[in-house]
PDB file of C-alpha atoms and ligand atoms in Angstrom:
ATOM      1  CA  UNK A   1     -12.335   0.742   1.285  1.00 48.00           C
ATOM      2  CA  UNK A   2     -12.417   4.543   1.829  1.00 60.00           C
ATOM      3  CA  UNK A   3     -13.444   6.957  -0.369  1.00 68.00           C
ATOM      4  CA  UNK A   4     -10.281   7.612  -3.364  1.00 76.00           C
ATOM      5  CA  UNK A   5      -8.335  10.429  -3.373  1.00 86.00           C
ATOM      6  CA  UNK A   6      -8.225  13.339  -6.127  1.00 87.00           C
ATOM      7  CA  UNK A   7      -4.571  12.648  -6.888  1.00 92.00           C
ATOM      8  CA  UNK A   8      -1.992   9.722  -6.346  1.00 97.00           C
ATOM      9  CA  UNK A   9      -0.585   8.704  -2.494  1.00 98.00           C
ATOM     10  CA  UNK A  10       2.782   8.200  -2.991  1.00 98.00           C
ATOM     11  CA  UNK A  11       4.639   7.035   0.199  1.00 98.00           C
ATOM     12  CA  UNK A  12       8.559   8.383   0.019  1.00 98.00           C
ATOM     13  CA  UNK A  13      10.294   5.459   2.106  1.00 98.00           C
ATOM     14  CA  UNK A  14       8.973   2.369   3.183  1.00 97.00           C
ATOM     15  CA  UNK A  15      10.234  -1.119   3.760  1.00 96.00           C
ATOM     16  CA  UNK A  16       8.345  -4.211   3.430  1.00 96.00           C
ATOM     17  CA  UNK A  17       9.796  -7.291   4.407  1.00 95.00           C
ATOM     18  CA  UNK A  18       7.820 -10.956   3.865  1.00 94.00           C
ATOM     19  CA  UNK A  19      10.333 -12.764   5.892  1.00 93.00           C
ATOM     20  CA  UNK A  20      10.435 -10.510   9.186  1.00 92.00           C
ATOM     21  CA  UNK A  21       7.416  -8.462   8.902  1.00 93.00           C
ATOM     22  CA  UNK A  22       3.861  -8.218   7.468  1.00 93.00           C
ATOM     23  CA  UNK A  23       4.803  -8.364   4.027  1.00 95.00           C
ATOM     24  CA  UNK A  24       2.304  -8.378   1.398  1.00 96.00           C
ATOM     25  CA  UNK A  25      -0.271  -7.577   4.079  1.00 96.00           C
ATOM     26  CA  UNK A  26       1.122  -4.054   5.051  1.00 96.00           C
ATOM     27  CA  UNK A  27       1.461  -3.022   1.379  1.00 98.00           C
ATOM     28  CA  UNK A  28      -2.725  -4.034   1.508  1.00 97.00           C
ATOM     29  CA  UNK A  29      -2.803  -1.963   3.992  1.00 96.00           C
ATOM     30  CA  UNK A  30      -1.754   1.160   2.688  1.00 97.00           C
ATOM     31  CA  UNK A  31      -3.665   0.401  -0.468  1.00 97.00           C
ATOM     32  CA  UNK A  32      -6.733   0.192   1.397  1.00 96.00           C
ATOM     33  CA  UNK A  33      -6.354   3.730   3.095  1.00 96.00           C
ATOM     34  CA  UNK A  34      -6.031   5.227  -0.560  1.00 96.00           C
ATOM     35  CA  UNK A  35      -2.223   4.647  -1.131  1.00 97.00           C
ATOM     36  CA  UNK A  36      -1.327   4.016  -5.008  1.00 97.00           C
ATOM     37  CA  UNK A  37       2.388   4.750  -4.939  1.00 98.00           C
ATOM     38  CA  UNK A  38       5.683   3.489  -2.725  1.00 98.00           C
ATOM     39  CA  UNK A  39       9.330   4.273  -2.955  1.00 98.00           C
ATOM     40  CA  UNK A  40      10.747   0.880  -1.478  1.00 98.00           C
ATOM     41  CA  UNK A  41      13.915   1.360   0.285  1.00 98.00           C
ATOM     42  CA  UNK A  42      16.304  -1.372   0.842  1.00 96.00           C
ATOM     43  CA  UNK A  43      17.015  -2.897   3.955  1.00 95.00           C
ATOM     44  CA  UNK A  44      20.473  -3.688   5.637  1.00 94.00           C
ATOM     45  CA  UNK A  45      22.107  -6.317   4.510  1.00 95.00           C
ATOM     46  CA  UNK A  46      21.905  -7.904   8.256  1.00 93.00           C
ATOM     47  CA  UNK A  47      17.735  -8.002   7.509  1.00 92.00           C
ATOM     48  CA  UNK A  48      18.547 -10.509   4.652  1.00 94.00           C
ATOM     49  CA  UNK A  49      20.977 -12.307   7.011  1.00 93.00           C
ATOM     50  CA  UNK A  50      24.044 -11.480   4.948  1.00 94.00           C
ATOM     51  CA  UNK A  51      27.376 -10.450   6.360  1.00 94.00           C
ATOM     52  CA  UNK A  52      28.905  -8.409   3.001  1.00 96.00           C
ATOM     53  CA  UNK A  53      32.649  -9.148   2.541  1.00 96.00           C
ATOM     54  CA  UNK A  54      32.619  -7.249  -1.145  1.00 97.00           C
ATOM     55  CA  UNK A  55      30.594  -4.908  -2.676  1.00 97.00           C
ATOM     56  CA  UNK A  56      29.110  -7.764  -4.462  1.00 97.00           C
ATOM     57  CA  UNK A  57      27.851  -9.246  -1.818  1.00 97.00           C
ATOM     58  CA  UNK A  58      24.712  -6.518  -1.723  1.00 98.00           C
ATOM     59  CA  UNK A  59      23.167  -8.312  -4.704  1.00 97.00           C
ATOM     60  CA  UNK A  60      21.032 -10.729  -2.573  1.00 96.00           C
ATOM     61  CA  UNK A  61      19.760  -8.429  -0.847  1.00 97.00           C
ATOM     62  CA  UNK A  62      19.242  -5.930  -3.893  1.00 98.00           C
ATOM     63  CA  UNK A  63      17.460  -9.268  -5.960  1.00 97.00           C
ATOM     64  CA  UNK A  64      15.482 -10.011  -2.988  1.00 97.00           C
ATOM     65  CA  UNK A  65      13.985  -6.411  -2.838  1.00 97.00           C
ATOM     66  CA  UNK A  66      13.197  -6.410  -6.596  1.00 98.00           C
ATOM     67  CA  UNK A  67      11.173  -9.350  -6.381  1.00 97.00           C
ATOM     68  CA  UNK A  68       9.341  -7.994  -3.476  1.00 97.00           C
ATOM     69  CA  UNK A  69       8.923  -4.853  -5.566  1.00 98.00           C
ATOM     70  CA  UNK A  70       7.366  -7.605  -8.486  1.00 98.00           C
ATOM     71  CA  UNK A  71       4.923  -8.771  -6.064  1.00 97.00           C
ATOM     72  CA  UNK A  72       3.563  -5.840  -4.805  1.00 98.00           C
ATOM     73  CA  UNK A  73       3.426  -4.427  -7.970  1.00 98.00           C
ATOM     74  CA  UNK A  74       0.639  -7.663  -8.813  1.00 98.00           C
ATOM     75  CA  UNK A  75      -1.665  -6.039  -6.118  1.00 97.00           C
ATOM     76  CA  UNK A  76      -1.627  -2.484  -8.295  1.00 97.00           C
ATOM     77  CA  UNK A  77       0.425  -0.616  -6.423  1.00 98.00           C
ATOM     78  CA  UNK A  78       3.248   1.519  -8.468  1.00 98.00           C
ATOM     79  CA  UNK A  79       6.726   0.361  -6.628  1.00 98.00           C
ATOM     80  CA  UNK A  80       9.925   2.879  -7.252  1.00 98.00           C
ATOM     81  CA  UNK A  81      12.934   1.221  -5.796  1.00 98.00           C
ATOM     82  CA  UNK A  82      15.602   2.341  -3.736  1.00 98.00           C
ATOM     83  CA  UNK A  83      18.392   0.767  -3.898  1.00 98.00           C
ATOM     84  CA  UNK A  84      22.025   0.883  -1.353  1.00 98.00           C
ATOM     85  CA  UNK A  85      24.142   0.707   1.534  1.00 98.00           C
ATOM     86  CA  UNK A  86      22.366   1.676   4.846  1.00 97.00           C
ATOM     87  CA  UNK A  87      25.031   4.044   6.349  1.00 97.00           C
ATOM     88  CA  UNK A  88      24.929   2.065   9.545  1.00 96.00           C
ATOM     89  CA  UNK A  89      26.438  -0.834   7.948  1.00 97.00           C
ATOM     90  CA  UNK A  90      29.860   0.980   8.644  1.00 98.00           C
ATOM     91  CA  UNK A  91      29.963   0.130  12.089  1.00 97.00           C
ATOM     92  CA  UNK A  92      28.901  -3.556  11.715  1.00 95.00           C
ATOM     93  CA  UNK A  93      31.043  -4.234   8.737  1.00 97.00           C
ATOM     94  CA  UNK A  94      34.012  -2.183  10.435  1.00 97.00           C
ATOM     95  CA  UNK A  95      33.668  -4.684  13.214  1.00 96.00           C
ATOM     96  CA  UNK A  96      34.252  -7.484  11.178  1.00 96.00           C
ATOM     97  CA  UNK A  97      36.373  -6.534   8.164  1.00 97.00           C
ATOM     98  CA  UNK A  98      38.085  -3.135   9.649  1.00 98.00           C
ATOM     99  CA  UNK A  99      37.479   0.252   8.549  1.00 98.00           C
ATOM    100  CA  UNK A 100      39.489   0.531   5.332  1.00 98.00           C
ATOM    101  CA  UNK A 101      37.921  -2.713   3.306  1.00 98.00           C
ATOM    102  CA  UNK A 102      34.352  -1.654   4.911  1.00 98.00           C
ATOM    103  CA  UNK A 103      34.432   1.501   2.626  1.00 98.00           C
ATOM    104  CA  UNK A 104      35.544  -0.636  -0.362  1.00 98.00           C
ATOM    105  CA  UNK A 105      32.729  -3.114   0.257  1.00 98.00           C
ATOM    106  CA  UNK A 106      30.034  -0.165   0.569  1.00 98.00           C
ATOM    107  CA  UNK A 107      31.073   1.643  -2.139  1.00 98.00           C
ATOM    108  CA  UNK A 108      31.161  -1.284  -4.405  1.00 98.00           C
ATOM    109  CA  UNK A 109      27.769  -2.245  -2.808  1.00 98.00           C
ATOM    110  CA  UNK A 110      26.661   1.305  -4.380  1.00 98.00           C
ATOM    111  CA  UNK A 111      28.330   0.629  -7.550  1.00 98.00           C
ATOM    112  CA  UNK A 112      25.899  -2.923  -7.840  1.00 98.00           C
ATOM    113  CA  UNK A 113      23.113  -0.689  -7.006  1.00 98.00           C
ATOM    114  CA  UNK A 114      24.272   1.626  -9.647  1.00 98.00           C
ATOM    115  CA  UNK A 115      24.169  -1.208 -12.223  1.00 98.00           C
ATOM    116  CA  UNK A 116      20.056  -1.222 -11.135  1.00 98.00           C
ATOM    117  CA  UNK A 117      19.532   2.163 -12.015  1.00 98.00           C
ATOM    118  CA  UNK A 118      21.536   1.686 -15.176  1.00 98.00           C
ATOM    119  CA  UNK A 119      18.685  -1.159 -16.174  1.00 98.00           C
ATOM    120  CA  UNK A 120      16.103   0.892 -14.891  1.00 97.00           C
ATOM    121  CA  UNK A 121      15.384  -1.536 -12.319  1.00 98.00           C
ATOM    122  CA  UNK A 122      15.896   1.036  -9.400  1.00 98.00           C
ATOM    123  CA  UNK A 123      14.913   4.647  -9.742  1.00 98.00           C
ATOM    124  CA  UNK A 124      17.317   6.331  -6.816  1.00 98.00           C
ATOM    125  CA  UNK A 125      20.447   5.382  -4.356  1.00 98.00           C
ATOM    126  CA  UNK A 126      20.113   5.243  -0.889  1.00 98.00           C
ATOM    127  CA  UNK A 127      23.220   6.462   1.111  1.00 98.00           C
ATOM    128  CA  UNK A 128      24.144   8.848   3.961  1.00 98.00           C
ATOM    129  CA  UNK A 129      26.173   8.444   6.938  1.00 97.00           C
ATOM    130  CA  UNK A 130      25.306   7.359  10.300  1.00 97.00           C
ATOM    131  CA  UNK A 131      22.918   9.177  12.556  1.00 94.00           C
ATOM    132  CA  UNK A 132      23.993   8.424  15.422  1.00 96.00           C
ATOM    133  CA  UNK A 133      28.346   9.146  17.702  1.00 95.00           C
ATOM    134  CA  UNK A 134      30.662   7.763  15.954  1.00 97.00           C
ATOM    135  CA  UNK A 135      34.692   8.539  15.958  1.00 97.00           C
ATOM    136  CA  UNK A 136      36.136  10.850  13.238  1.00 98.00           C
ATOM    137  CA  UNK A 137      37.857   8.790  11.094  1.00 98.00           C
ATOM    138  CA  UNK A 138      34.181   6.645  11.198  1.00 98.00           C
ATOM    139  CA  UNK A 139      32.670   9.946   9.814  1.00 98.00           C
ATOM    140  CA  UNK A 140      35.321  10.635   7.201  1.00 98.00           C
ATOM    141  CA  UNK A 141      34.479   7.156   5.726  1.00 98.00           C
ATOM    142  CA  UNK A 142      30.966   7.815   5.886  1.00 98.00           C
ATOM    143  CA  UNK A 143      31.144  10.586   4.123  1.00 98.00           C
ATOM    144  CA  UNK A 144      33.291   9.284   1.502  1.00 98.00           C
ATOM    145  CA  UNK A 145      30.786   6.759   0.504  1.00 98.00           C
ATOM    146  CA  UNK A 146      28.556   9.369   0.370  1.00 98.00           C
ATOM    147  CA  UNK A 147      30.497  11.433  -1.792  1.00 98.00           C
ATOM    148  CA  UNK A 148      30.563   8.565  -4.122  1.00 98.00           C
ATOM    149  CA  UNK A 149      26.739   7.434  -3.452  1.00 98.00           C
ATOM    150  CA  UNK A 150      26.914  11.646  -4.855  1.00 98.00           C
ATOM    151  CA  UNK A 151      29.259  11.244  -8.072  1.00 98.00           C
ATOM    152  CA  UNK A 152      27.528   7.739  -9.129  1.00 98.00           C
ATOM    153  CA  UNK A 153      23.408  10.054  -9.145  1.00 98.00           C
ATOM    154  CA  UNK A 154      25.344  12.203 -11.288  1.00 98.00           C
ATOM    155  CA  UNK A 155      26.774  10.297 -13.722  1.00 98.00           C
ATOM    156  CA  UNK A 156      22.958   8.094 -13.455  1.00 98.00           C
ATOM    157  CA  UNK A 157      21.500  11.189 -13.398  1.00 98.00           C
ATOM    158  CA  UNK A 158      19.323  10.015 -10.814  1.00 98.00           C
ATOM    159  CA  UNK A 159      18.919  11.247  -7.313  1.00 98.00           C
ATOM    160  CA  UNK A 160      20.034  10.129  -3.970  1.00 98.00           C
ATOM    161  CA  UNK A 161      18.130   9.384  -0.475  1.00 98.00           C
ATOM    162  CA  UNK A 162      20.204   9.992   2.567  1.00 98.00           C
ATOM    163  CA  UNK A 163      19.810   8.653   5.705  1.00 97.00           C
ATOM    164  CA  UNK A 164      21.952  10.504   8.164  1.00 97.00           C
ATOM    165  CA  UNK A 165      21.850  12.487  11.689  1.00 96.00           C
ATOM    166  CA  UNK A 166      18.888  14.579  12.843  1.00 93.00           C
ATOM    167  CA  UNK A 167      19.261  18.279  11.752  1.00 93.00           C
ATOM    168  CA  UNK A 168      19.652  20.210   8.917  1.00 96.00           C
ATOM    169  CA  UNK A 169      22.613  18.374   7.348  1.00 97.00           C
ATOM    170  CA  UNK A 170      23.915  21.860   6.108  1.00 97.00           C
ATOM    171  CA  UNK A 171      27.210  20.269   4.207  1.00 98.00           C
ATOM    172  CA  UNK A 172      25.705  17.976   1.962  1.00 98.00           C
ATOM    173  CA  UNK A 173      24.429  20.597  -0.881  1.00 98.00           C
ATOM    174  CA  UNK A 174      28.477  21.554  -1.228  1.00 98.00           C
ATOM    175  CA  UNK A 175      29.394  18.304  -1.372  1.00 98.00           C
ATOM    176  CA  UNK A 176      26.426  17.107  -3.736  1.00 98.00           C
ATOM    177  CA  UNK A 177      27.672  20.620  -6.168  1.00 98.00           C
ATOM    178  CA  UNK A 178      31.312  19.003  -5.842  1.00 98.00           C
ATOM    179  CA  UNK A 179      30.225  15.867  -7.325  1.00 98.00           C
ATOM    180  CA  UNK A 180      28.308  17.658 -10.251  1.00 98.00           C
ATOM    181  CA  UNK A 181      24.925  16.449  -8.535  1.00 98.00           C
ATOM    182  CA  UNK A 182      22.362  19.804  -7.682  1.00 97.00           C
ATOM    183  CA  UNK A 183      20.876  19.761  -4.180  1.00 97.00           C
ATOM    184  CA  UNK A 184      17.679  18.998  -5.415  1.00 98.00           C
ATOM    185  CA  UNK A 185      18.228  15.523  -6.413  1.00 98.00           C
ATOM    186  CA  UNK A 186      19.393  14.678  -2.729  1.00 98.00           C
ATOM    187  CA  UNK A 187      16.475  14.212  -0.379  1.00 98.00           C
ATOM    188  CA  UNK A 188      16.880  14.129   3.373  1.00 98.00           C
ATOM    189  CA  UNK A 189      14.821  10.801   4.737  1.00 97.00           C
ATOM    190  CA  UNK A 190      13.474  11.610   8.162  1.00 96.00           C
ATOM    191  CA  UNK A 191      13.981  15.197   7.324  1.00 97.00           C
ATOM    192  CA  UNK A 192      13.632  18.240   9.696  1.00 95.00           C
ATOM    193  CA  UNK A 193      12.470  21.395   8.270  1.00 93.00           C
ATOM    194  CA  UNK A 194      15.249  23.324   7.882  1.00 95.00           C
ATOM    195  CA  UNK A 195      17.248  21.014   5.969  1.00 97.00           C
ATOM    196  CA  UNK A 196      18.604  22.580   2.541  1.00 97.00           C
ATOM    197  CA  UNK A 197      18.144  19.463   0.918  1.00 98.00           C
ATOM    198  CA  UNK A 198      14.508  17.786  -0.804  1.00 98.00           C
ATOM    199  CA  UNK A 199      12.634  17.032   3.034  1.00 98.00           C
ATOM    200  CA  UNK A 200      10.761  13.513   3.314  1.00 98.00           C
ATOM    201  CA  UNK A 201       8.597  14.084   6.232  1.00 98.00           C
ATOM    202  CA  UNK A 202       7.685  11.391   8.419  1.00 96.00           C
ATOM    203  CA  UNK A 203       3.562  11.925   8.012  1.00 97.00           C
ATOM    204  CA  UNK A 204       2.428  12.926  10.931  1.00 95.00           C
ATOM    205  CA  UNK A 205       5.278  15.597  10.895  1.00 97.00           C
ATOM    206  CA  UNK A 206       3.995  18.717  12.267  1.00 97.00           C
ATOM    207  CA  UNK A 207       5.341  21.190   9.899  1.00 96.00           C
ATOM    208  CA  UNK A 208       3.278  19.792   6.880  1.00 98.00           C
ATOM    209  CA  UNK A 209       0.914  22.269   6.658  1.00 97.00           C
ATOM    210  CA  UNK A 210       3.287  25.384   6.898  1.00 97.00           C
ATOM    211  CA  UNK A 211       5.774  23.668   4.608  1.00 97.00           C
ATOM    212  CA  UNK A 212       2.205  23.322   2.212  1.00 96.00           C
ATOM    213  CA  UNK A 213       1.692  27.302   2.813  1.00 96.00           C
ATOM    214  CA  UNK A 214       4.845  28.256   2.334  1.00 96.00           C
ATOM    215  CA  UNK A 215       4.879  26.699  -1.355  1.00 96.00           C
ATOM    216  CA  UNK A 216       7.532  24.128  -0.157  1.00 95.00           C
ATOM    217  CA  UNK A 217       8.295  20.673  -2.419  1.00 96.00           C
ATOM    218  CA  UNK A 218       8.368  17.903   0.229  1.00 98.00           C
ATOM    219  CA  UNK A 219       7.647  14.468   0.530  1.00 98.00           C
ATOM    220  CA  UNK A 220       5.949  12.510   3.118  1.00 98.00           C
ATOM    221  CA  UNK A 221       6.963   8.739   4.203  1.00 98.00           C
ATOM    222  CA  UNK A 222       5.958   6.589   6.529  1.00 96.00           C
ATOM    223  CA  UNK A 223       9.110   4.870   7.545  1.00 94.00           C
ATOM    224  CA  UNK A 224       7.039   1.867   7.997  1.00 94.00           C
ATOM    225  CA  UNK A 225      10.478  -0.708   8.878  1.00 92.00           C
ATOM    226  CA  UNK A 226       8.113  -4.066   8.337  1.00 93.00           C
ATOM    227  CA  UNK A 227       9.939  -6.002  11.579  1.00 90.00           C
ATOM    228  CA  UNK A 228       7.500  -7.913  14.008  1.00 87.00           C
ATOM    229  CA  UNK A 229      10.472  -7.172  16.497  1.00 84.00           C
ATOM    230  CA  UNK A 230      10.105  -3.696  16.634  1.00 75.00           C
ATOM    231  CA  UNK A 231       5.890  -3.732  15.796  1.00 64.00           C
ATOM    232  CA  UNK A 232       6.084   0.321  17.278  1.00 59.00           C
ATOM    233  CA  UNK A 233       8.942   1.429  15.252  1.00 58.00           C
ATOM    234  CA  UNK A 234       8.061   4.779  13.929  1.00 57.00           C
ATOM    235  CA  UNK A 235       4.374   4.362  12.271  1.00 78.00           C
ATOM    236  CA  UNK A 236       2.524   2.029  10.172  1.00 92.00           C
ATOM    237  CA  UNK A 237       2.297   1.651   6.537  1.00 96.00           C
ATOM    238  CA  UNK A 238      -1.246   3.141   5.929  1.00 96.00           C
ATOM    239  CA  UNK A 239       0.111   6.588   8.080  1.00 96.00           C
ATOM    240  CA  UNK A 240       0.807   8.258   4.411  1.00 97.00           C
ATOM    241  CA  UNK A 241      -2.936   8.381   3.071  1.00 97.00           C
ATOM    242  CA  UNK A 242      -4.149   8.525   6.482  1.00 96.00           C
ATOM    243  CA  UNK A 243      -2.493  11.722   7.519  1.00 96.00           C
ATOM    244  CA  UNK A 244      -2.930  12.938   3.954  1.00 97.00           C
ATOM    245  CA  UNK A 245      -6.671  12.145   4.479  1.00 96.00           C
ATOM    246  CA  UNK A 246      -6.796  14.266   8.252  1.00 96.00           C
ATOM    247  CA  UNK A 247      -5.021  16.852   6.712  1.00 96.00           C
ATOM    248  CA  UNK A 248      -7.227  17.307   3.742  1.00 95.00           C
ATOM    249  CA  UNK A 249     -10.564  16.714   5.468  1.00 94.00           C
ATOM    250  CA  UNK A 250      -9.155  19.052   7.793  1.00 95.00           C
ATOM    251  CA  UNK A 251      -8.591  22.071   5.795  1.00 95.00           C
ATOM    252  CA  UNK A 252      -4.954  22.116   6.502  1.00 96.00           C
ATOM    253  CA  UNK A 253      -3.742  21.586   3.021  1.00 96.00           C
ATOM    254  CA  UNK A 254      -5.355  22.074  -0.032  1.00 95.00           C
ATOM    255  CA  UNK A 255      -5.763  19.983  -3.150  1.00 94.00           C
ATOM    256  CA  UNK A 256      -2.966  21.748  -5.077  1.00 95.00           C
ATOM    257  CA  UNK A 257      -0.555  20.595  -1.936  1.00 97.00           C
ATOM    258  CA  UNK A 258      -1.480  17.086  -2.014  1.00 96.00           C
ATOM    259  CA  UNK A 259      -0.956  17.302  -5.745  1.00 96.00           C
ATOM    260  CA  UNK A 260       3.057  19.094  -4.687  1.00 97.00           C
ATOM    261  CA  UNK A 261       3.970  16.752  -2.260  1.00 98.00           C
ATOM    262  CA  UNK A 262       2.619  13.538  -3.830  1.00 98.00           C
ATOM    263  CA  UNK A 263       2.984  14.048  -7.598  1.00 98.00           C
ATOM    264  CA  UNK A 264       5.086  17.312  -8.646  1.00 98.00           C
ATOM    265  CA  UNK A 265       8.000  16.810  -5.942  1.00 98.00           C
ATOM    266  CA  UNK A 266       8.618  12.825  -6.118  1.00 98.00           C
ATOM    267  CA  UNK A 267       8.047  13.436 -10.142  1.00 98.00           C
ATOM    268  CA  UNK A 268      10.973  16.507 -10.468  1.00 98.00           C
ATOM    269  CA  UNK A 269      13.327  14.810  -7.927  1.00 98.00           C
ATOM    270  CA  UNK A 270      13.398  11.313  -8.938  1.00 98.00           C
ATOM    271  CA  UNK A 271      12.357  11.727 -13.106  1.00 98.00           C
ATOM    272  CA  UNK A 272       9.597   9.723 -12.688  1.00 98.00           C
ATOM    273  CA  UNK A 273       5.883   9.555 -13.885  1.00 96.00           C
ATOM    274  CA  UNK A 274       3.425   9.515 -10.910  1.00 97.00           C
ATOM    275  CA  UNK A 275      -0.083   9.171 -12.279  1.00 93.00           C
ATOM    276  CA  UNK A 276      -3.306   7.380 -11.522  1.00 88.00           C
ATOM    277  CA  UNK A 277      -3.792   3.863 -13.196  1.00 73.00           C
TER     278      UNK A 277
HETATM  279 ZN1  LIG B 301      13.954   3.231   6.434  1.00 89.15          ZN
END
């Protein structure tokens, strides 16, 4: 066990899956290096082994992420849940189904979600549009659902975590305003630093300590994907406290930082309380 920190961990975006990963063992883990809190995102549907033919469809995989949220939540940890349609399921669903009835399913897939946040079983949608080519009328889809992923936060009054290209994303605070929702209830997963929107910074991200200077709100995440396939994929689960700990230790951010990034920004963006048991 090392040493507590001052002030909750709270990890912005992280999966944990029993079935294809660590499970239970990688949420130990970052409880061990001094995490307290995790925003669980929701995997594909394809990591539950479901092929979605109607929005309705999403609710195994939504159920199935709540009661990993339940069991996690016995070992102490605090578990905010994420709930939505990965923006890459376009292209798999759009393979199947065709591009027209693949926006119906994910935007009714958001709507289920929706009904989560509505019983305060979920605190946030996850959304965006995919990061990597695809054709125009792909995109337009894409960022229909988003748009609508952007009206539903409003009307929830909740915010939205978007998973989309690399960059800045420079559009999405119009289209956020155009669905009523302000900027700063959208936060950029795998953010860069110049995005407009709220960045979650994968931990070891470089810019942390300038961002922490420069009086930023930010988030950090792991991005820990839980898949014994892919055991590199972007970084563990304990990276979160354990680059929070180097920095500290380090002198590179102070204590008021760690309280921005891991208490005041996830607090004012998602409405929630983020406090040591
Ligand atoms: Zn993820």
């Amino acid at each position: 066990m090392t040493k507590p920190f001052p002030v909750p961990v709270t990890d912005d975006h992280i999966h944990i899956d029993p079935v294809n990963g660590r499970g239970f063992e990688a949420a130990k883990d970052f409880q061990r290096a001094g995490g307290t809190h995790l925003f669980l995102v929701t995997k594909p549907s394809w990591s539950f082994g479901i092929i979605p033919v109607k929005g309705e469809d999403f609710a195994l995989a939504f159920e199935k992420t709540l009661s990993i949220a339940r069991e996690i939540r016995k070992l102490g940890l605090v578990v905010f849940l994420v709930l939505g349609v990965h923006p890459a399921e376009i292209t798999r669903l759009a393979a199947g189904i065709g591009l027209a009835r693949a926006e119906e399913v994910m935007k009714g897939g958001l709507d289920l979600a929706a009904g989560f946040i509505t019983q305060g079983e979920a605190v946030a949608l996850k959304s965006g549009r995919p990061h990597y080519e695809v054709p125009p009328e792909v995109l337009a889809a894409s960022n229909r659902i988003l748009g609508h992923a952007l009206v539903l936060a409003r009307e929830l009054g909740c915010a939205v975590q978007i998973h989309a290209e690399g960059g800045p994303c420079a559009d999405v605070p119009a289209m956020a305003r155009e669905a009523g929702l302000g900027p700063e209830k959208v936060v950029k997963h795998f953010a860069t630093p110049e995005t407009p929107l709220v960045p979650s910074l994968i931990a070891r991200h470089e810019a942390i300590p300038a961002f922490g200077r420069a009086g930023r709100g930010f988030m950090m995440e792991s991005d820990y994907m839980d898949e014994n396939s892919r055991p590199g994929a972007v970084i563990g689960p304990r990276s979160v406290p354990r680059f929070t700990r180097r920095l500290l230790d380090a002198g590179e951010i102070t204590e008021e930082v760690l309280h921005r990034i891991h208490v005041d920004t996830p607090s004012r963006t998602y409405g929630v309380e983020i406090r040591l048991p």
